[in-house]
N, C-alpha and C. Protein backbone atom coordinates (compact mmCIF):
# COMPACT_ATOMS: atom_id res chain seq x y z
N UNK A 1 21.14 57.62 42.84
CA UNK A 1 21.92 56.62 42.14
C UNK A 1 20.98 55.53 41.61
N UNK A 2 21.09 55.24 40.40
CA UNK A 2 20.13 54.04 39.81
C UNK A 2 20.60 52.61 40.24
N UNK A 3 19.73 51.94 40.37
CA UNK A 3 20.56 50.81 40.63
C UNK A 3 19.71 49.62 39.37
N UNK A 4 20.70 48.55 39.08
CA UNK A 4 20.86 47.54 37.91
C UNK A 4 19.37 46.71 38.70
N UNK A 5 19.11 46.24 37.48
CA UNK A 5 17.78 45.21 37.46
C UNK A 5 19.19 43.85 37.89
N UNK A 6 18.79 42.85 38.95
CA UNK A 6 19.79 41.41 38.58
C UNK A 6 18.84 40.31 38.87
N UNK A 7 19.34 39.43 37.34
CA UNK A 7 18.67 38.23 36.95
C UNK A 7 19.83 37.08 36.74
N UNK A 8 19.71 36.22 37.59
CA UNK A 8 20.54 34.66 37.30
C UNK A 8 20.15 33.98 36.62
N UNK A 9 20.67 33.29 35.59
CA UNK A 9 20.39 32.30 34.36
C UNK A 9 20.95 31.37 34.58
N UNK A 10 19.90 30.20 34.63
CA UNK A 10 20.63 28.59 35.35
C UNK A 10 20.43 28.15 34.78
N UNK A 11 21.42 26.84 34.29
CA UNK A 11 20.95 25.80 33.20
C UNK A 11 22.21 24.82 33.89
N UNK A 12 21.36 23.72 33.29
CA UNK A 12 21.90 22.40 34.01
C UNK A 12 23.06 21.67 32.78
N UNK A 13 23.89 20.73 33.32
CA UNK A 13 25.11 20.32 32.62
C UNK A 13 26.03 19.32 33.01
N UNK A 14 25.83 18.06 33.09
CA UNK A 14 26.34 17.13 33.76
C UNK A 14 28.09 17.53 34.21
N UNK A 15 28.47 18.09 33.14
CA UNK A 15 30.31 18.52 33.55
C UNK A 15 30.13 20.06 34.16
N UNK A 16 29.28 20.50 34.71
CA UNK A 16 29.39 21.91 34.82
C UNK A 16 30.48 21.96 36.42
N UNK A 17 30.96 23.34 36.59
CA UNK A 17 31.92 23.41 37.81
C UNK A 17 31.19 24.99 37.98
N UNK A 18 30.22 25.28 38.34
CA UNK A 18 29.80 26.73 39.00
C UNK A 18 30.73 27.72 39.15
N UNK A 19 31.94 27.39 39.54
CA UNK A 19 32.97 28.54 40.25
C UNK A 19 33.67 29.36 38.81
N UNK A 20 33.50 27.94 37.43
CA UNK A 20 34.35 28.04 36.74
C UNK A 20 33.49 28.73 35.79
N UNK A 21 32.19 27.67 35.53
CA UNK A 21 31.66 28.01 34.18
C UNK A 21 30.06 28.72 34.61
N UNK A 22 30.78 30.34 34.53
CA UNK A 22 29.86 31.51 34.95
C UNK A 22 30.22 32.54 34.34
N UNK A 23 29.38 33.67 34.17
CA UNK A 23 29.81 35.19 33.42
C UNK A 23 28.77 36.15 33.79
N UNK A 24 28.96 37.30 33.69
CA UNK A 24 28.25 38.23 34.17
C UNK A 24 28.21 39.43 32.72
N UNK A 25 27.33 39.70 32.58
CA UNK A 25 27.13 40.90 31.15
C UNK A 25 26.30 41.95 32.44
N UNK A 26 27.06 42.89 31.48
CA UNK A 26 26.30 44.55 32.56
C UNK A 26 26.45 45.55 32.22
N UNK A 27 25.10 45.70 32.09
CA UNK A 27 25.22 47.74 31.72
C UNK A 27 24.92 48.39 32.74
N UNK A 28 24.55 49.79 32.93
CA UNK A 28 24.08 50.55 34.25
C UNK A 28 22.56 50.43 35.07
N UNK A 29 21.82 49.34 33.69
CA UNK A 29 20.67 48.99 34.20
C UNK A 29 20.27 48.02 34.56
N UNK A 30 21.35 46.84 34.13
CA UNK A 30 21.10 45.52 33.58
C UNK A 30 22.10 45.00 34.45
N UNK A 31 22.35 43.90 35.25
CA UNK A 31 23.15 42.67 35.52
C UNK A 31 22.53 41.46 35.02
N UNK A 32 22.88 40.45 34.37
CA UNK A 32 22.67 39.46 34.23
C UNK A 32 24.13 38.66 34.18
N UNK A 33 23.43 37.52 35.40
CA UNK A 33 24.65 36.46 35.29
C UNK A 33 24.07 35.31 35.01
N UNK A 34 25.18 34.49 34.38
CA UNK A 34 24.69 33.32 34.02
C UNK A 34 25.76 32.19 34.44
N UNK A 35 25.34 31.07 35.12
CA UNK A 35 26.09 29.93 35.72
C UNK A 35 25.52 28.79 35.32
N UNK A 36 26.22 27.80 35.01
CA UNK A 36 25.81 26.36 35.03
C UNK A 36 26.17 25.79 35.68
N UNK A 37 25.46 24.96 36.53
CA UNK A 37 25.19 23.87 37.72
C UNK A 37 25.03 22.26 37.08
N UNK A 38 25.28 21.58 37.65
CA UNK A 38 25.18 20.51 37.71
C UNK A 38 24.42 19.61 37.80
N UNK A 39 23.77 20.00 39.28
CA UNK A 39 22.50 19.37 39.62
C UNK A 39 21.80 20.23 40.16
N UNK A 40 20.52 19.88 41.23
CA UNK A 40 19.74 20.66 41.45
C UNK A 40 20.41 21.56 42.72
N UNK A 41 21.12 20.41 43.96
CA UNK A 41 21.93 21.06 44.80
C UNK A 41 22.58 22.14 44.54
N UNK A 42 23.45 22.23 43.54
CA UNK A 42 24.29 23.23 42.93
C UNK A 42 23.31 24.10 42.70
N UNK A 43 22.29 23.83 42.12
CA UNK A 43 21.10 24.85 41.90
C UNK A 43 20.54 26.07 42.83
N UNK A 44 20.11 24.93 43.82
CA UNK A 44 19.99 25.95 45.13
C UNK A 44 21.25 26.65 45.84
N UNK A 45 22.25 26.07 45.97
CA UNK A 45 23.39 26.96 46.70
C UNK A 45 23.56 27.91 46.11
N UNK A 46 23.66 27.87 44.73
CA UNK A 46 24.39 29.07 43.92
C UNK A 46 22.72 30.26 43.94
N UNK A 47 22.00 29.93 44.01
CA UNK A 47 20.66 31.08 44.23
C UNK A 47 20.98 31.36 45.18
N UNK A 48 20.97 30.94 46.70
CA UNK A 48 20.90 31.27 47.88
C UNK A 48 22.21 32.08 47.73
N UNK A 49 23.45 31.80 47.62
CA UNK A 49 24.70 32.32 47.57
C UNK A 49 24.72 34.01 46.54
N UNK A 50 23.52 34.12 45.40
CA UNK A 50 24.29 35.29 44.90
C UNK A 50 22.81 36.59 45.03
N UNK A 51 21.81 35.42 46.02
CA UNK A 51 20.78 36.36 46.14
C UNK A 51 21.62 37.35 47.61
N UNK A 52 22.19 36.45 48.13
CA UNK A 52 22.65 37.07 49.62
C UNK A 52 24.07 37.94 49.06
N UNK A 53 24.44 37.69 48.34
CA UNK A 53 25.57 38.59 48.04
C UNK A 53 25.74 39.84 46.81
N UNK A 54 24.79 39.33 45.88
CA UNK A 54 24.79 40.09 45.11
C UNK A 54 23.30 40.80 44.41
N UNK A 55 22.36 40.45 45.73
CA UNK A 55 21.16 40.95 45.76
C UNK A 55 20.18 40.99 44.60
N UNK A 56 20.21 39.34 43.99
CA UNK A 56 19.89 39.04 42.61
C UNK A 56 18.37 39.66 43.16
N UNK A 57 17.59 40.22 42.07
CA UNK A 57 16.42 39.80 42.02
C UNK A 57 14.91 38.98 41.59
N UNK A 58 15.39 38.63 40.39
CA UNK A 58 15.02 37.55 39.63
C UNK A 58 15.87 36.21 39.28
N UNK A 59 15.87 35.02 39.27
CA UNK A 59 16.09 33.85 38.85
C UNK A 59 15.52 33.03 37.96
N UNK A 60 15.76 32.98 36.86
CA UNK A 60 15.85 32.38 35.57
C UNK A 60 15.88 31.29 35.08
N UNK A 61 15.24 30.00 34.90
CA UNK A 61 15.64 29.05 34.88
C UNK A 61 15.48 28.26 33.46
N UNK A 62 16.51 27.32 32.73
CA UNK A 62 16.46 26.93 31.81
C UNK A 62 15.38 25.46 31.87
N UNK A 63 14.34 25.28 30.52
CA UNK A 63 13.55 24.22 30.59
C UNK A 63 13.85 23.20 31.52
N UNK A 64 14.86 22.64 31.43
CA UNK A 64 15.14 21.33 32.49
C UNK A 64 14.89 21.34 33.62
N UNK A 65 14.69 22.78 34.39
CA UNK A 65 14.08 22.08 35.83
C UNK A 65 12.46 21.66 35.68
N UNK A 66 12.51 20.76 36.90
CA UNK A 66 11.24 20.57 37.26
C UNK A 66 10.36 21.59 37.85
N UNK A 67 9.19 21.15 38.09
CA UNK A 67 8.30 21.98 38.94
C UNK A 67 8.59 21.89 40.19
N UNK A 68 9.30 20.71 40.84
CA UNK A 68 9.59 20.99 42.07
C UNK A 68 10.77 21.48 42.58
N UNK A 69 11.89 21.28 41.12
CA UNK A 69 12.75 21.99 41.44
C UNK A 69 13.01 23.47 41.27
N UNK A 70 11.96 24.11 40.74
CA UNK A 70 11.10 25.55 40.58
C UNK A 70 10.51 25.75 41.81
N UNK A 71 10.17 25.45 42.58
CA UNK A 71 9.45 25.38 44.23
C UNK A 71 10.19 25.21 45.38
N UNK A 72 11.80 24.15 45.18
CA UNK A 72 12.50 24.31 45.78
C UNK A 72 13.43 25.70 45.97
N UNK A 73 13.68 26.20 44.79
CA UNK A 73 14.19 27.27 44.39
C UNK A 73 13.90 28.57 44.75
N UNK A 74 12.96 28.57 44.09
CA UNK A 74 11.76 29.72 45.46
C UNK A 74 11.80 29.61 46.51
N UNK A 75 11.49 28.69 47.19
CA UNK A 75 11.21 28.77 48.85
C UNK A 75 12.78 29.05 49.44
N UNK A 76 13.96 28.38 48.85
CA UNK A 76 15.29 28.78 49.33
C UNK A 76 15.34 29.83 49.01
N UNK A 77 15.17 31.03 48.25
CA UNK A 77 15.57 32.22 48.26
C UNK A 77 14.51 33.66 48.68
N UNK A 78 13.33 32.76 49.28
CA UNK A 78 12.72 33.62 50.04
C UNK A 78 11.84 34.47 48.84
N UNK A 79 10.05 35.20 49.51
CA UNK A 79 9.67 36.25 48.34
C UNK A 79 9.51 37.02 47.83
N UNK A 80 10.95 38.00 47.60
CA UNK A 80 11.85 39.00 47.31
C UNK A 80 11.99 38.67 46.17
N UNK A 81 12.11 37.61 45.67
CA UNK A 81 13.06 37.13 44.53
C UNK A 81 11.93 36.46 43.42
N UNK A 82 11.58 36.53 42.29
CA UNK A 82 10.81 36.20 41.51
C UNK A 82 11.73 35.14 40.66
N UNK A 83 11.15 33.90 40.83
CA UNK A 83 11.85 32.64 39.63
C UNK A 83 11.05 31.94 38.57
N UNK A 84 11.42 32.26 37.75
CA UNK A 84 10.67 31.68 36.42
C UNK A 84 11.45 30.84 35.91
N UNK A 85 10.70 30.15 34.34
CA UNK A 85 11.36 29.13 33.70
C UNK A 85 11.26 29.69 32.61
N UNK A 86 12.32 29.51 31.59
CA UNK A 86 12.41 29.90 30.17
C UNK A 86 11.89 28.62 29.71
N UNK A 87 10.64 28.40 28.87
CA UNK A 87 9.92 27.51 28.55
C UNK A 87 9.76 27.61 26.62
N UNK A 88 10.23 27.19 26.00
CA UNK A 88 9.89 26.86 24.32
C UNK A 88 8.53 26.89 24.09
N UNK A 89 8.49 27.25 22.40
CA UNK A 89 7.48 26.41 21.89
C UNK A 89 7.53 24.93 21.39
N UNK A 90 7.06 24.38 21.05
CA UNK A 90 6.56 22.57 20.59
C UNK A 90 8.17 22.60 19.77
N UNK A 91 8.04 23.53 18.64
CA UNK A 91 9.18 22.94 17.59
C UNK A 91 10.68 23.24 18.42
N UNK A 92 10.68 24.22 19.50
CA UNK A 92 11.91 24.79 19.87
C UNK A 92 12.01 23.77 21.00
N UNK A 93 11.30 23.51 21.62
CA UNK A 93 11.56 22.44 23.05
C UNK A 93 12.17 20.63 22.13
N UNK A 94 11.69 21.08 21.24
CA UNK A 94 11.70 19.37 20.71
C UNK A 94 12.92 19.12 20.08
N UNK A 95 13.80 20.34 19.17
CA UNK A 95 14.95 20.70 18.77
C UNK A 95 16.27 20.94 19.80
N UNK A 96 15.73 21.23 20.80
CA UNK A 96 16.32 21.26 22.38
C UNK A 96 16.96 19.99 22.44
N UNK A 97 15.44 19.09 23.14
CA UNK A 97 15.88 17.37 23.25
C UNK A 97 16.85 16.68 22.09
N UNK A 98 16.04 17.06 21.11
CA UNK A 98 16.99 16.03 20.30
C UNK A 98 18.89 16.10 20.43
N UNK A 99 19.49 17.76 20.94
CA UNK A 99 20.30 17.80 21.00
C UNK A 99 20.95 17.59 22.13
N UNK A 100 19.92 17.59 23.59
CA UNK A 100 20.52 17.21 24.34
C UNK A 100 20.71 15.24 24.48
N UNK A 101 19.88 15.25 23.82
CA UNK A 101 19.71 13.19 23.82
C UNK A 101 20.91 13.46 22.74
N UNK A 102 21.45 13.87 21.99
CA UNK A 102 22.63 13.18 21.16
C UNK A 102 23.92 13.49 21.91
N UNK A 103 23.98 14.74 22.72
CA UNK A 103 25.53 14.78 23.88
C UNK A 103 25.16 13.95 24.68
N UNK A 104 23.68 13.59 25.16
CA UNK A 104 23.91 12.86 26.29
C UNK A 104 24.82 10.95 25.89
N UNK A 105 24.19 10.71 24.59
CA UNK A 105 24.87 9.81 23.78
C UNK A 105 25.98 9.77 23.86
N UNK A 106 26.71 11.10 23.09
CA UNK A 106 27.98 11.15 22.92
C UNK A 106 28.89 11.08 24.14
N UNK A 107 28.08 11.72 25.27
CA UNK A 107 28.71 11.42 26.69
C UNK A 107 28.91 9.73 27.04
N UNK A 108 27.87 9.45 26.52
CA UNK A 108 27.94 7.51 27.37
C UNK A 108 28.96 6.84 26.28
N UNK A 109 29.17 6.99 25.11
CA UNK A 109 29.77 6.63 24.40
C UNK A 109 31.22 6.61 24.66
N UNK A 110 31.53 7.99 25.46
CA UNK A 110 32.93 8.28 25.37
C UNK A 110 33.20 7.73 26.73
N UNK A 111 32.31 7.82 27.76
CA UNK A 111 32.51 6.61 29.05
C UNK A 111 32.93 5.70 28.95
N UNK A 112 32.43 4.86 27.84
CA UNK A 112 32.44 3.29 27.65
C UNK A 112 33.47 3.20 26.96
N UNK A 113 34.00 4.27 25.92
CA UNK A 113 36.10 3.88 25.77
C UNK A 113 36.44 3.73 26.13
N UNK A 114 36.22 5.16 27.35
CA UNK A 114 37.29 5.51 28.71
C UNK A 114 37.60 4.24 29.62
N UNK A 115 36.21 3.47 29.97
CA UNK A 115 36.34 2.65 30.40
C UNK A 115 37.33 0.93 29.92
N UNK A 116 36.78 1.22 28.68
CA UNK A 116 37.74 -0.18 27.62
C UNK A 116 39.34 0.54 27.64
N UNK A 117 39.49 1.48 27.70
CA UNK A 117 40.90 2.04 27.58
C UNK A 117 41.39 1.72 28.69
N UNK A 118 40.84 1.78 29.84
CA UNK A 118 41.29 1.84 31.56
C UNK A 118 41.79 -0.05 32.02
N UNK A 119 40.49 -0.69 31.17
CA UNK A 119 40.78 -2.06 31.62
C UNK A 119 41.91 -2.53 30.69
N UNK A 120 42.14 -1.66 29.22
CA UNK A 120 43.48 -2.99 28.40
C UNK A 120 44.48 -2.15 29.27
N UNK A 121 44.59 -0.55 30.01
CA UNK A 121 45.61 -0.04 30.95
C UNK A 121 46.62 -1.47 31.95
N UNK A 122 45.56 -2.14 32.73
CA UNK A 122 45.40 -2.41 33.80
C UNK A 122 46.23 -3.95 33.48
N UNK A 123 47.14 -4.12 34.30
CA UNK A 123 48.21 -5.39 34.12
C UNK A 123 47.39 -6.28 34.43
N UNK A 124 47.39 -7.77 33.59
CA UNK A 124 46.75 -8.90 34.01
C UNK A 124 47.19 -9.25 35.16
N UNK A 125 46.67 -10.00 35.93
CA UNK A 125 46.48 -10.77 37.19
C UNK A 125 47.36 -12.28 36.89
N UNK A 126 48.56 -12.53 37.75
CA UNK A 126 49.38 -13.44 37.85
C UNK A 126 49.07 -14.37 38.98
N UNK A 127 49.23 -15.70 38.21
CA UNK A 127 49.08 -16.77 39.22
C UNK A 127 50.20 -16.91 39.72
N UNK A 128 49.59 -17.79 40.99
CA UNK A 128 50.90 -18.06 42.07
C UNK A 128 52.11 -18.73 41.24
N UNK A 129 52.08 -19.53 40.23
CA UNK A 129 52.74 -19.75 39.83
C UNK A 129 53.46 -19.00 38.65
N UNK A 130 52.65 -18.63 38.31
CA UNK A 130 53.67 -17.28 37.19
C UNK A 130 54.70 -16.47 38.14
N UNK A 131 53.81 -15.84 39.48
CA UNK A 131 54.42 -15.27 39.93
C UNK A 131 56.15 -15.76 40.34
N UNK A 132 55.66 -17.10 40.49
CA UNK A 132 56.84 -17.42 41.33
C UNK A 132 58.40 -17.93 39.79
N UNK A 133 57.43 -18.36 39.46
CA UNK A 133 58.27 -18.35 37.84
C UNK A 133 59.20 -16.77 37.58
N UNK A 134 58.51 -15.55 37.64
CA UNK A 134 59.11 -14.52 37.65
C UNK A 134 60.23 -14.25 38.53
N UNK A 135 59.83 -14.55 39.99
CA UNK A 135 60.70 -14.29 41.06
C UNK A 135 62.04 -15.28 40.45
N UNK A 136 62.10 -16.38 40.16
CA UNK A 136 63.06 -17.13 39.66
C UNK A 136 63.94 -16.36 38.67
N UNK A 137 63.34 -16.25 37.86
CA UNK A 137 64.14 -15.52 36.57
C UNK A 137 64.85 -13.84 36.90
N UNK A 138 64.11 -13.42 37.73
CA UNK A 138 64.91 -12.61 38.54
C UNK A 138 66.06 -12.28 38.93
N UNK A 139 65.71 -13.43 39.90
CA UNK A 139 67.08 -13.94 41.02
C UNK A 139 67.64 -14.70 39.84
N UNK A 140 67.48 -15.53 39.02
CA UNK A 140 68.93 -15.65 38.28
C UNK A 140 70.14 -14.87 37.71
N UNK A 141 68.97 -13.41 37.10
CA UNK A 141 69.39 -12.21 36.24
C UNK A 141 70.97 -11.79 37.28
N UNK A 142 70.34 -11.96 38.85
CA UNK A 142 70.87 -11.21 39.42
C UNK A 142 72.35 -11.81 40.13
């Protein structure tokens, strides 16, 4: 029986949910899955988790990790498992950034609505005397 080459493809994503945003492509030779993580934590669990279950053998990693988070990675999954980095050239790494610096923008941008939207949400703050002004008009209604 032949068995599939398996390689995990990690790439990082401030909104990522692992459980959710993952896929697997496969032929009879080939597994490759691919998950996005969050942070580096997420990083390591989900290696450790699909080397032990689904007997990855290679791990894949998109430019953004570090070197130590390339070392952490390795040493959690033991040396069975070969982990590399998908690394650009000059014009392709630099075309990369620029697009991740403009979501990362567009991310802080849309924070700082969210946030102006949340505070005009939020009922002003009544003085003791408003308050009690209200309670009056109340109890008259009533």
């Amino acid at each position: 029986m032949d068995m599939a080459f398996k390689v995990v493809f990690l790439a990082h994503t401030p909104d990522a949910e692992p459980e959710k945003h993952n896929c697997v492509i496969e032929t009879s030779k080939y597994k490759l899955f691919t998950v996005l993580v969050k942070d580096q934590n997420q990083a390591v669990e989900v290696c450790k988790k699909l080397v032990k279950e689904e007997g990855i053998h290679s791990i894949l990693l998109c430019p953004g990790f570090t070197h130590r988070d390339v070392a952490e990675i390795s040493e959690a999954v033991g040396e069975k498992v070969a982990v590399a980095v998908a690394r650009g050239d000059g014009p392709g790494s630099r075309i990369s950034m620029e697009v991740i610096k403009k979501e990362e923008m567009k991310m802080s941008a849309k924070r700082k609505r969210d946030k102006v939207k949340k505070a005009v949400k939020r009922k002003p703050k009544l003085s003791i005397k408003e308050k009690r002004k209200l309670r009056r008009e109340k109890h008259k209604e009533e």
